[in-house]
Amino acid sequence: MSKRQIITIDGPSAAGKGSLARQLALFLNFSILDSGALYRSYAFFYNKDLCQDEIKNEIKDLIFIPEEDDTKILHKNIDITGSIRNEKIAKVASELSALSETRKSLIDIQRNFMLNKNLIADGRDMGTVVFPEADLKIFLDASPEIRAKRRYLELQNRDQEVNMRDLIEDIEARDLLDKTRALSPLVPADDSIIVDSSSMSLDEVLSFTKKLIKKEFNI
Ligand code: DC
């Protein structure tokens, strides 16, 4: 079996990782691992009072389908995207993701995503912990205000009620949790390329990243 190619995109909430990962997966015909969606799904099943082994089994059945304007998350062929992409689930996911039992139960599931196809993985610790061997590591950042604005538009598009001030507060609180937790904190890998997208459009980030990929993969 030839070596799988892996690109990781890490960064804080709402930095645009998901949109970038989706566009790159479509461009390169790579699989996609939205690890934030795994943690959100973990929170979703936890809220249904499943025990840890049961949660793990349910999560093994998740499939990510990158489409032009969204990545669909299917669980046993049921679209659960709307059920996990809300601020209530994000908060529970952030709290559970600080626990070692949660992180341990997801590590193999995440690594299995690279068994069949080349992979783009996005999250917080893709380049540092889950795929330290990745061929290209990007750390995508933006200011909290810009990220809150992007999340506001995303949630509005999903017809969810949102308040800008609450969003900035939620994002800053989650940043703090993600960056200061003892296990797999949100930090750029030493060999990552840091991209601050505060004043860049998605198209600009995409074309910058495509240049990096062409250089790295000789395409
Ligand atoms: O990227 P997101 O907002 O969908 O992630 C939801 C939560 O999951 C986030 O607060 C932190 C956690 N997470 C994590 O701890 N490690 C990852 N690799 C991805 C997400």
PDB file of C-alpha atoms and ligand atoms in Angstrom:
ATOM      1  CA  MET A   1       0.000   0.000   0.000  1.00  0.00           C
ATOM      2  CA  SER A   2       1.477   3.383  -0.913  1.00  0.00           C
ATOM      3  CA  LYS A   3       1.796   5.949   1.842  1.00  0.00           C
ATOM      4  CA  ARG A   4      -1.318   8.034   2.380  1.00  0.00           C
ATOM      5  CA  GLN A   5      -0.966  11.769   2.030  1.00  0.00           C
ATOM      6  CA  ILE A   6      -2.280  13.798   4.948  1.00  0.00           C
ATOM      7  CA  ILE A   7      -2.925  17.517   5.279  1.00  0.00           C
ATOM      8  CA  THR A   8      -3.879  18.867   8.695  1.00  0.00           C
ATOM      9  CA  ILE A   9      -5.664  22.138   9.396  1.00  0.00           C
ATOM     10  CA  ASP A  10      -5.744  23.142  13.049  1.00  0.00           C
ATOM     11  CA  GLY A  11      -6.938  26.330  14.670  1.00  0.00           C
ATOM     12  CA  PRO A  12      -9.508  27.896  16.997  1.00  0.00           C
ATOM     13  CA  SER A  13     -13.306  27.810  16.641  1.00  0.00           C
ATOM     14  CA  ALA A  14     -14.783  29.419  13.549  1.00  0.00           C
ATOM     15  CA  ALA A  15     -11.431  30.227  11.940  1.00  0.00           C
ATOM     16  CA  GLY A  16     -12.736  28.787   8.661  1.00  0.00           C
ATOM     17  CA  LYS A  17     -11.046  25.375   8.960  1.00  0.00           C
ATOM     18  CA  GLY A  18     -14.145  23.474   7.854  1.00  0.00           C
ATOM     19  CA  SER A  19     -14.699  25.548   4.697  1.00  0.00           C
ATOM     20  CA  LEU A  20     -11.030  25.342   3.758  1.00  0.00           C
ATOM     21  CA  ALA A  21     -10.884  21.579   4.423  1.00  0.00           C
ATOM     22  CA  ARG A  22     -14.009  21.007   2.335  1.00  0.00           C
ATOM     23  CA  GLN A  23     -12.782  23.033  -0.642  1.00  0.00           C
ATOM     24  CA  LEU A  24      -9.379  21.337  -0.556  1.00  0.00           C
ATOM     25  CA  ALA A  25     -10.950  17.872  -0.252  1.00  0.00           C
ATOM     26  CA  LEU A  26     -13.078  18.572  -3.328  1.00  0.00           C
ATOM     27  CA  PHE A  27     -10.088  20.016  -5.219  1.00  0.00           C
ATOM     28  CA  LEU A  28      -7.736  17.118  -4.393  1.00  0.00           C
ATOM     29  CA  ASN A  29     -10.327  14.329  -4.126  1.00  0.00           C
ATOM     30  CA  PHE A  30      -9.149  13.556  -0.591  1.00  0.00           C
ATOM     31  CA  SER A  31     -11.334  12.215   2.248  1.00  0.00           C
ATOM     32  CA  ILE A  32     -12.239  14.583   5.009  1.00  0.00           C
ATOM     33  CA  LEU A  33     -12.085  14.238   8.776  1.00  0.00           C
ATOM     34  CA  ASP A  34     -13.882  16.994  10.660  1.00  0.00           C
ATOM     35  CA  SER A  35     -12.631  16.073  14.131  1.00  0.00           C
ATOM     36  CA  GLY A  36     -14.672  18.887  15.722  1.00  0.00           C
ATOM     37  CA  ALA A  37     -17.751  17.090  14.386  1.00  0.00           C
ATOM     38  CA  LEU A  38     -16.562  13.901  16.131  1.00  0.00           C
ATOM     39  CA  TYR A  39     -16.316  15.779  19.442  1.00  0.00           C
ATOM     40  CA  ARG A  40     -19.694  17.404  18.789  1.00  0.00           C
ATOM     41  CA  SER A  41     -21.213  13.992  17.996  1.00  0.00           C
ATOM     42  CA  TYR A  42     -19.649  12.648  21.178  1.00  0.00           C
ATOM     43  CA  ALA A  43     -21.491  15.430  23.057  1.00  0.00           C
ATOM     44  CA  PHE A  44     -24.696  14.720  21.110  1.00  0.00           C
ATOM     45  CA  PHE A  45     -24.723  11.019  22.136  1.00  0.00           C
ATOM     46  CA  TYR A  46     -23.549  11.870  25.658  1.00  0.00           C
ATOM     47  CA  ASN A  47     -26.634  14.083  25.972  1.00  0.00           C
ATOM     48  CA  LYS A  48     -28.722  11.037  25.048  1.00  0.00           C
ATOM     49  CA  ASP A  49     -27.306   9.312  28.148  1.00  0.00           C
ATOM     50  CA  LEU A  50     -25.288   6.681  26.276  1.00  0.00           C
ATOM     51  CA  CYS A  51     -22.295   5.184  28.072  1.00  0.00           C
ATOM     52  CA  GLN A  52     -18.791   5.649  26.696  1.00  0.00           C
ATOM     53  CA  ASP A  53     -18.602   2.343  24.782  1.00  0.00           C
ATOM     54  CA  GLU A  54     -22.000   2.992  23.241  1.00  0.00           C
ATOM     55  CA  ILE A  55     -20.958   6.514  22.220  1.00  0.00           C
ATOM     56  CA  LYS A  56     -17.789   5.126  20.613  1.00  0.00           C
ATOM     57  CA  ASN A  57     -19.812   2.586  18.633  1.00  0.00           C
ATOM     58  CA  GLU A  58     -22.195   5.243  17.375  1.00  0.00           C
ATOM     59  CA  ILE A  59     -19.319   7.507  16.355  1.00  0.00           C
ATOM     60  CA  LYS A  60     -17.746   4.738  14.261  1.00  0.00           C
ATOM     61  CA  ASP A  61     -20.786   5.011  12.009  1.00  0.00           C
ATOM     62  CA  LEU A  62     -20.272   8.678  11.118  1.00  0.00           C
ATOM     63  CA  ILE A  63     -19.563   9.636   7.511  1.00  0.00           C
ATOM     64  CA  PHE A  64     -18.475  13.048   6.213  1.00  0.00           C
ATOM     65  CA  ILE A  65     -19.625  14.156   2.779  1.00  0.00           C
ATOM     66  CA  PRO A  66     -17.961  17.332   1.510  1.00  0.00           C
ATOM     67  CA  GLU A  67     -20.321  19.328  -0.700  1.00  0.00           C
ATOM     68  CA  GLU A  68     -19.841  22.724  -2.349  1.00  0.00           C
ATOM     69  CA  ASP A  69     -21.465  24.753   0.464  1.00  0.00           C
ATOM     70  CA  ASP A  70     -21.330  22.440   3.503  1.00  0.00           C
ATOM     71  CA  THR A  71     -19.917  19.181   4.843  1.00  0.00           C
ATOM     72  CA  LYS A  72     -22.796  16.815   5.543  1.00  0.00           C
ATOM     73  CA  ILE A  73     -22.477  14.627   8.630  1.00  0.00           C
ATOM     74  CA  LEU A  74     -24.366  11.368   8.298  1.00  0.00           C
ATOM     75  CA  HIS A  75     -24.951   8.892  11.089  1.00  0.00           C
ATOM     76  CA  LYS A  76     -26.340   5.580   9.832  1.00  0.00           C
ATOM     77  CA  ASN A  77     -27.555   7.474   6.754  1.00  0.00           C
ATOM     78  CA  ILE A  78     -29.362  10.103   8.828  1.00  0.00           C
ATOM     79  CA  ASP A  79     -28.197  13.693   8.377  1.00  0.00           C
ATOM     80  CA  ILE A  80     -27.285  14.973  11.869  1.00  0.00           C
ATOM     81  CA  THR A  81     -25.462  18.115  10.682  1.00  0.00           C
ATOM     82  CA  GLY A  82     -28.071  20.521  12.125  1.00  0.00           C
ATOM     83  CA  SER A  83     -28.263  18.620  15.421  1.00  0.00           C
ATOM     84  CA  ILE A  84     -24.557  19.040  16.174  1.00  0.00           C
ATOM     85  CA  ARG A  85     -23.793  22.421  14.618  1.00  0.00           C
ATOM     86  CA  ASN A  86     -25.262  24.606  17.332  1.00  0.00           C
ATOM     87  CA  GLU A  87     -23.756  26.509  20.237  1.00  0.00           C
ATOM     88  CA  LYS A  88     -25.324  24.285  22.918  1.00  0.00           C
ATOM     89  CA  ILE A  89     -23.584  21.175  21.579  1.00  0.00           C
ATOM     90  CA  ALA A  90     -20.360  23.137  20.956  1.00  0.00           C
ATOM     91  CA  LYS A  91     -20.200  24.047  24.649  1.00  0.00           C
ATOM     92  CA  VAL A  92     -20.689  20.457  25.841  1.00  0.00           C
ATOM     93  CA  ALA A  93     -18.172  19.239  23.224  1.00  0.00           C
ATOM     94  CA  SER A  94     -15.589  21.720  24.470  1.00  0.00           C
ATOM     95  CA  GLU A  95     -16.049  20.574  28.088  1.00  0.00           C
ATOM     96  CA  LEU A  96     -15.966  16.842  27.249  1.00  0.00           C
ATOM     97  CA  SER A  97     -12.969  17.282  24.955  1.00  0.00           C
ATOM     98  CA  ALA A  98     -10.809  18.249  27.946  1.00  0.00           C
ATOM     99  CA  LEU A  99     -11.283  14.765  29.483  1.00  0.00           C
ATOM    100  CA  SER A 100      -8.728  12.046  28.784  1.00  0.00           C
ATOM    101  CA  GLU A 101     -11.417   9.328  28.454  1.00  0.00           C
ATOM    102  CA  THR A 102     -13.051  11.297  25.629  1.00  0.00           C
ATOM    103  CA  ARG A 103      -9.805  11.967  23.761  1.00  0.00           C
ATOM    104  CA  LYS A 104      -8.604   8.367  24.193  1.00  0.00           C
ATOM    105  CA  SER A 105     -11.822   6.936  22.844  1.00  0.00           C
ATOM    106  CA  LEU A 106     -11.592   9.061  19.688  1.00  0.00           C
ATOM    107  CA  ILE A 107      -7.923   8.670  18.765  1.00  0.00           C
ATOM    108  CA  ASP A 108      -8.162   5.335  16.891  1.00  0.00           C
ATOM    109  CA  ILE A 109     -11.395   6.341  15.201  1.00  0.00           C
ATOM    110  CA  GLN A 110      -9.626   9.468  13.899  1.00  0.00           C
ATOM    111  CA  ARG A 111      -6.544   7.579  12.701  1.00  0.00           C
ATOM    112  CA  ASN A 112      -8.729   5.045  10.879  1.00  0.00           C
ATOM    113  CA  PHE A 113      -9.857   7.816   8.547  1.00  0.00           C
ATOM    114  CA  MET A 114      -6.525   7.651   6.729  1.00  0.00           C
ATOM    115  CA  LEU A 115      -6.617   3.909   6.072  1.00  0.00           C
ATOM    116  CA  ASN A 116      -8.440   4.003   2.756  1.00  0.00           C
ATOM    117  CA  LYS A 117      -7.700   7.328   1.155  1.00  0.00           C
ATOM    118  CA  ASN A 118      -5.575  10.470   1.284  1.00  0.00           C
ATOM    119  CA  LEU A 119      -6.928  12.737   3.986  1.00  0.00           C
ATOM    120  CA  ILE A 120      -7.560  16.327   5.011  1.00  0.00           C
ATOM    121  CA  ALA A 121      -8.117  16.468   8.772  1.00  0.00           C
ATOM    122  CA  ASP A 122      -9.194  19.578  10.637  1.00  0.00           C
ATOM    123  CA  GLY A 123      -9.412  20.277  14.358  1.00  0.00           C
ATOM    124  CA  ARG A 124      -7.223  21.352  17.259  1.00  0.00           C
ATOM    125  CA  ASP A 125      -4.585  18.615  17.571  1.00  0.00           C
ATOM    126  CA  MET A 126      -4.476  17.020  14.121  1.00  0.00           C
ATOM    127  CA  GLY A 127      -0.899  18.110  13.414  1.00  0.00           C
ATOM    128  CA  THR A 128       0.398  17.811  16.979  1.00  0.00           C
ATOM    129  CA  VAL A 129      -1.129  14.566  18.312  1.00  0.00           C
ATOM    130  CA  VAL A 130      -3.313  12.614  15.887  1.00  0.00           C
ATOM    131  CA  PHE A 131      -1.293  12.876  12.651  1.00  0.00           C
ATOM    132  CA  PRO A 132       2.185  14.129  13.654  1.00  0.00           C
ATOM    133  CA  GLU A 133       3.481  12.519  10.435  1.00  0.00           C
ATOM    134  CA  ALA A 134       1.277  14.741   8.199  1.00  0.00           C
ATOM    135  CA  ASP A 135       2.833  15.984   4.944  1.00  0.00           C
ATOM    136  CA  LEU A 136       1.525  19.523   5.302  1.00  0.00           C
ATOM    137  CA  LYS A 137       0.294  21.225   8.480  1.00  0.00           C
ATOM    138  CA  ILE A 138      -1.638  24.460   8.452  1.00  0.00           C
ATOM    139  CA  PHE A 139      -2.616  26.459  11.517  1.00  0.00           C
ATOM    140  CA  LEU A 140      -5.504  28.729  10.569  1.00  0.00           C
ATOM    141  CA  ASP A 141      -6.200  31.636  12.893  1.00  0.00           C
ATOM    142  CA  ALA A 142      -8.268  34.857  12.938  1.00  0.00           C
ATOM    143  CA  SER A 143      -9.261  37.424  15.560  1.00  0.00           C
ATOM    144  CA  PRO A 144     -12.157  36.481  17.908  1.00  0.00           C
ATOM    145  CA  GLU A 145     -14.343  39.285  16.448  1.00  0.00           C
ATOM    146  CA  ILE A 146     -13.860  38.085  12.879  1.00  0.00           C
ATOM    147  CA  ARG A 147     -14.477  34.480  13.891  1.00  0.00           C
ATOM    148  CA  ALA A 148     -17.660  35.467  15.768  1.00  0.00           C
ATOM    149  CA  LYS A 149     -18.877  37.305  12.654  1.00  0.00           C
ATOM    150  CA  ARG A 150     -18.237  34.215  10.492  1.00  0.00           C
ATOM    151  CA  ARG A 151     -19.971  31.921  12.985  1.00  0.00           C
ATOM    152  CA  TYR A 152     -22.896  34.408  13.163  1.00  0.00           C
ATOM    153  CA  LEU A 153     -23.406  34.217   9.400  1.00  0.00           C
ATOM    154  CA  GLU A 154     -23.030  30.418   9.415  1.00  0.00           C
ATOM    155  CA  LEU A 155     -25.629  29.970  12.180  1.00  0.00           C
ATOM    156  CA  GLN A 156     -27.984  32.472  10.541  1.00  0.00           C
ATOM    157  CA  ASN A 157     -27.745  30.453   7.343  1.00  0.00           C
ATOM    158  CA  ARG A 158     -28.825  27.455   9.389  1.00  0.00           C
ATOM    159  CA  ASP A 159     -31.835  29.487  10.635  1.00  0.00           C
ATOM    160  CA  GLN A 160     -30.536  29.525  14.202  1.00  0.00           C
ATOM    161  CA  GLU A 161     -31.200  32.450  16.576  1.00  0.00           C
ATOM    162  CA  VAL A 162     -27.877  34.069  17.506  1.00  0.00           C
ATOM    163  CA  ASN A 163     -26.644  37.138  19.299  1.00  0.00           C
ATOM    164  CA  MET A 164     -23.303  38.641  18.312  1.00  0.00           C
ATOM    165  CA  ARG A 165     -22.211  39.592  21.829  1.00  0.00           C
ATOM    166  CA  ASP A 166     -22.999  36.105  23.192  1.00  0.00           C
ATOM    167  CA  LEU A 167     -21.087  34.577  20.281  1.00  0.00           C
ATOM    168  CA  ILE A 168     -17.913  36.595  20.974  1.00  0.00           C
ATOM    169  CA  GLU A 169     -18.120  35.631  24.653  1.00  0.00           C
ATOM    170  CA  ASP A 170     -18.687  31.946  23.801  1.00  0.00           C
ATOM    171  CA  ILE A 171     -15.806  31.915  21.338  1.00  0.00           C
ATOM    172  CA  GLU A 172     -13.418  33.557  23.806  1.00  0.00           C
ATOM    173  CA  ALA A 173     -14.461  31.156  26.579  1.00  0.00           C
ATOM    174  CA  ARG A 174     -13.939  28.160  24.270  1.00  0.00           C
ATOM    175  CA  ASP A 175     -10.561  29.507  23.092  1.00  0.00           C
ATOM    176  CA  LEU A 176      -9.448  29.707  26.700  1.00  0.00           C
ATOM    177  CA  LEU A 177     -10.606  26.147  27.443  1.00  0.00           C
ATOM    178  CA  ASP A 178      -9.052  24.751  24.242  1.00  0.00           C
ATOM    179  CA  LYS A 179      -5.716  26.535  24.738  1.00  0.00           C
ATOM    180  CA  THR A 180      -5.245  25.928  28.449  1.00  0.00           C
ATOM    181  CA  ARG A 181      -6.395  22.328  28.844  1.00  0.00           C
ATOM    182  CA  ALA A 182      -3.705  19.890  29.914  1.00  0.00           C
ATOM    183  CA  LEU A 183      -4.406  17.328  27.161  1.00  0.00           C
ATOM    184  CA  SER A 184      -3.835  18.166  23.500  1.00  0.00           C
ATOM    185  CA  PRO A 185      -4.152  21.921  23.981  1.00  0.00           C
ATOM    186  CA  LEU A 186      -4.694  24.081  20.941  1.00  0.00           C
ATOM    187  CA  VAL A 187      -1.150  25.014  19.867  1.00  0.00           C
ATOM    188  CA  PRO A 188       0.409  25.160  16.397  1.00  0.00           C
ATOM    189  CA  ALA A 189       2.689  22.206  15.615  1.00  0.00           C
ATOM    190  CA  ASP A 190       6.335  23.322  15.378  1.00  0.00           C
ATOM    191  CA  ASP A 191       6.376  22.403  11.694  1.00  0.00           C
ATOM    192  CA  SER A 192       3.033  24.049  10.838  1.00  0.00           C
ATOM    193  CA  ILE A 193       2.484  27.031   8.588  1.00  0.00           C
ATOM    194  CA  ILE A 194       0.517  29.709  10.428  1.00  0.00           C
ATOM    195  CA  VAL A 195      -2.089  31.546   8.357  1.00  0.00           C
ATOM    196  CA  ASP A 196      -3.869  34.532   9.926  1.00  0.00           C
ATOM    197  CA  SER A 197      -7.053  34.866   7.910  1.00  0.00           C
ATOM    198  CA  SER A 198      -8.430  37.932   9.761  1.00  0.00           C
ATOM    199  CA  SER A 199      -8.156  40.064   6.646  1.00  0.00           C
ATOM    200  CA  MET A 200      -8.356  37.315   4.029  1.00  0.00           C
ATOM    201  CA  SER A 201     -11.397  35.948   2.211  1.00  0.00           C
ATOM    202  CA  LEU A 202     -11.912  32.190   1.958  1.00  0.00           C
ATOM    203  CA  ASP A 203     -10.862  32.398  -1.706  1.00  0.00           C
ATOM    204  CA  GLU A 204      -7.597  34.095  -0.720  1.00  0.00           C
ATOM    205  CA  VAL A 205      -6.876  31.480   1.953  1.00  0.00           C
ATOM    206  CA  LEU A 206      -7.759  28.761  -0.535  1.00  0.00           C
ATOM    207  CA  SER A 207      -5.454  30.003  -3.260  1.00  0.00           C
ATOM    208  CA  PHE A 208      -2.603  30.540  -0.771  1.00  0.00           C
ATOM    209  CA  THR A 209      -3.057  26.984   0.523  1.00  0.00           C
ATOM    210  CA  LYS A 210      -3.291  25.493  -2.969  1.00  0.00           C
ATOM    211  CA  LYS A 211       0.104  27.026  -3.749  1.00  0.00           C
ATOM    212  CA  LEU A 212       1.573  25.366  -0.644  1.00  0.00           C
ATOM    213  CA  ILE A 213       0.051  22.034  -1.666  1.00  0.00           C
ATOM    214  CA  LYS A 214       1.318  22.254  -5.248  1.00  0.00           C
ATOM    215  CA  LYS A 215       4.800  22.868  -3.912  1.00  0.00           C
ATOM    216  CA  GLU A 216       4.632  20.115  -1.294  1.00  0.00           C
ATOM    217  CA  PHE A 217       3.063  17.450  -3.513  1.00  0.00           C
ATOM    218  CA  ASN A 218       4.670  18.495  -6.803  1.00  0.00           C
ATOM    219  CA  ILE A 219       1.340  18.822  -8.632  1.00  0.00           C
TER     220      ILE A 219
HETATM  221  O1   DC B   1     -14.179  22.821  15.600  1.00  0.00           O
HETATM  222  P1   DC B   1     -15.444  22.676  16.414  1.00  0.00           P
HETATM  223  O2   DC B   1     -15.952  23.996  16.906  1.00  0.00           O
HETATM  224  O3   DC B   1     -16.498  21.904  15.682  1.00  0.00           O
HETATM  225  O4   DC B   1     -15.031  21.787  17.704  1.00  0.00           O
HETATM  226  C1   DC B   1     -15.928  21.563  18.775  1.00  0.00           C
HETATM  227  C2   DC B   1     -15.150  21.327  20.066  1.00  0.00           C
HETATM  228  O5   DC B   1     -14.425  20.097  19.967  1.00  0.00           O
HETATM  229  C3   DC B   1     -14.096  22.386  20.401  1.00  0.00           C
HETATM  230  O6   DC B   1     -14.533  23.273  21.405  1.00  0.00           O
HETATM  231  C4   DC B   1     -12.912  21.640  20.914  1.00  0.00           C
HETATM  232  C5   DC B   1     -13.151  20.214  20.560  1.00  0.00           C
HETATM  233  N1   DC B   1     -12.143  19.682  19.647  1.00  0.00           N
HETATM  234  C6   DC B   1     -10.984  19.160  20.204  1.00  0.00           C
HETATM  235  O7   DC B   1     -10.804  19.225  21.409  1.00  0.00           O
HETATM  236  N2   DC B   1     -10.050  18.581  19.404  1.00  0.00           N
HETATM  237  C7   DC B   1     -10.231  18.521  18.081  1.00  0.00           C
HETATM  238  N3   DC B   1      -9.316  17.942  17.319  1.00  0.00           N
HETATM  239  C8   DC B   1     -11.395  19.080  17.486  1.00  0.00           C
HETATM  240  C9   DC B   1     -12.331  19.666  18.296  1.00  0.00           C
END
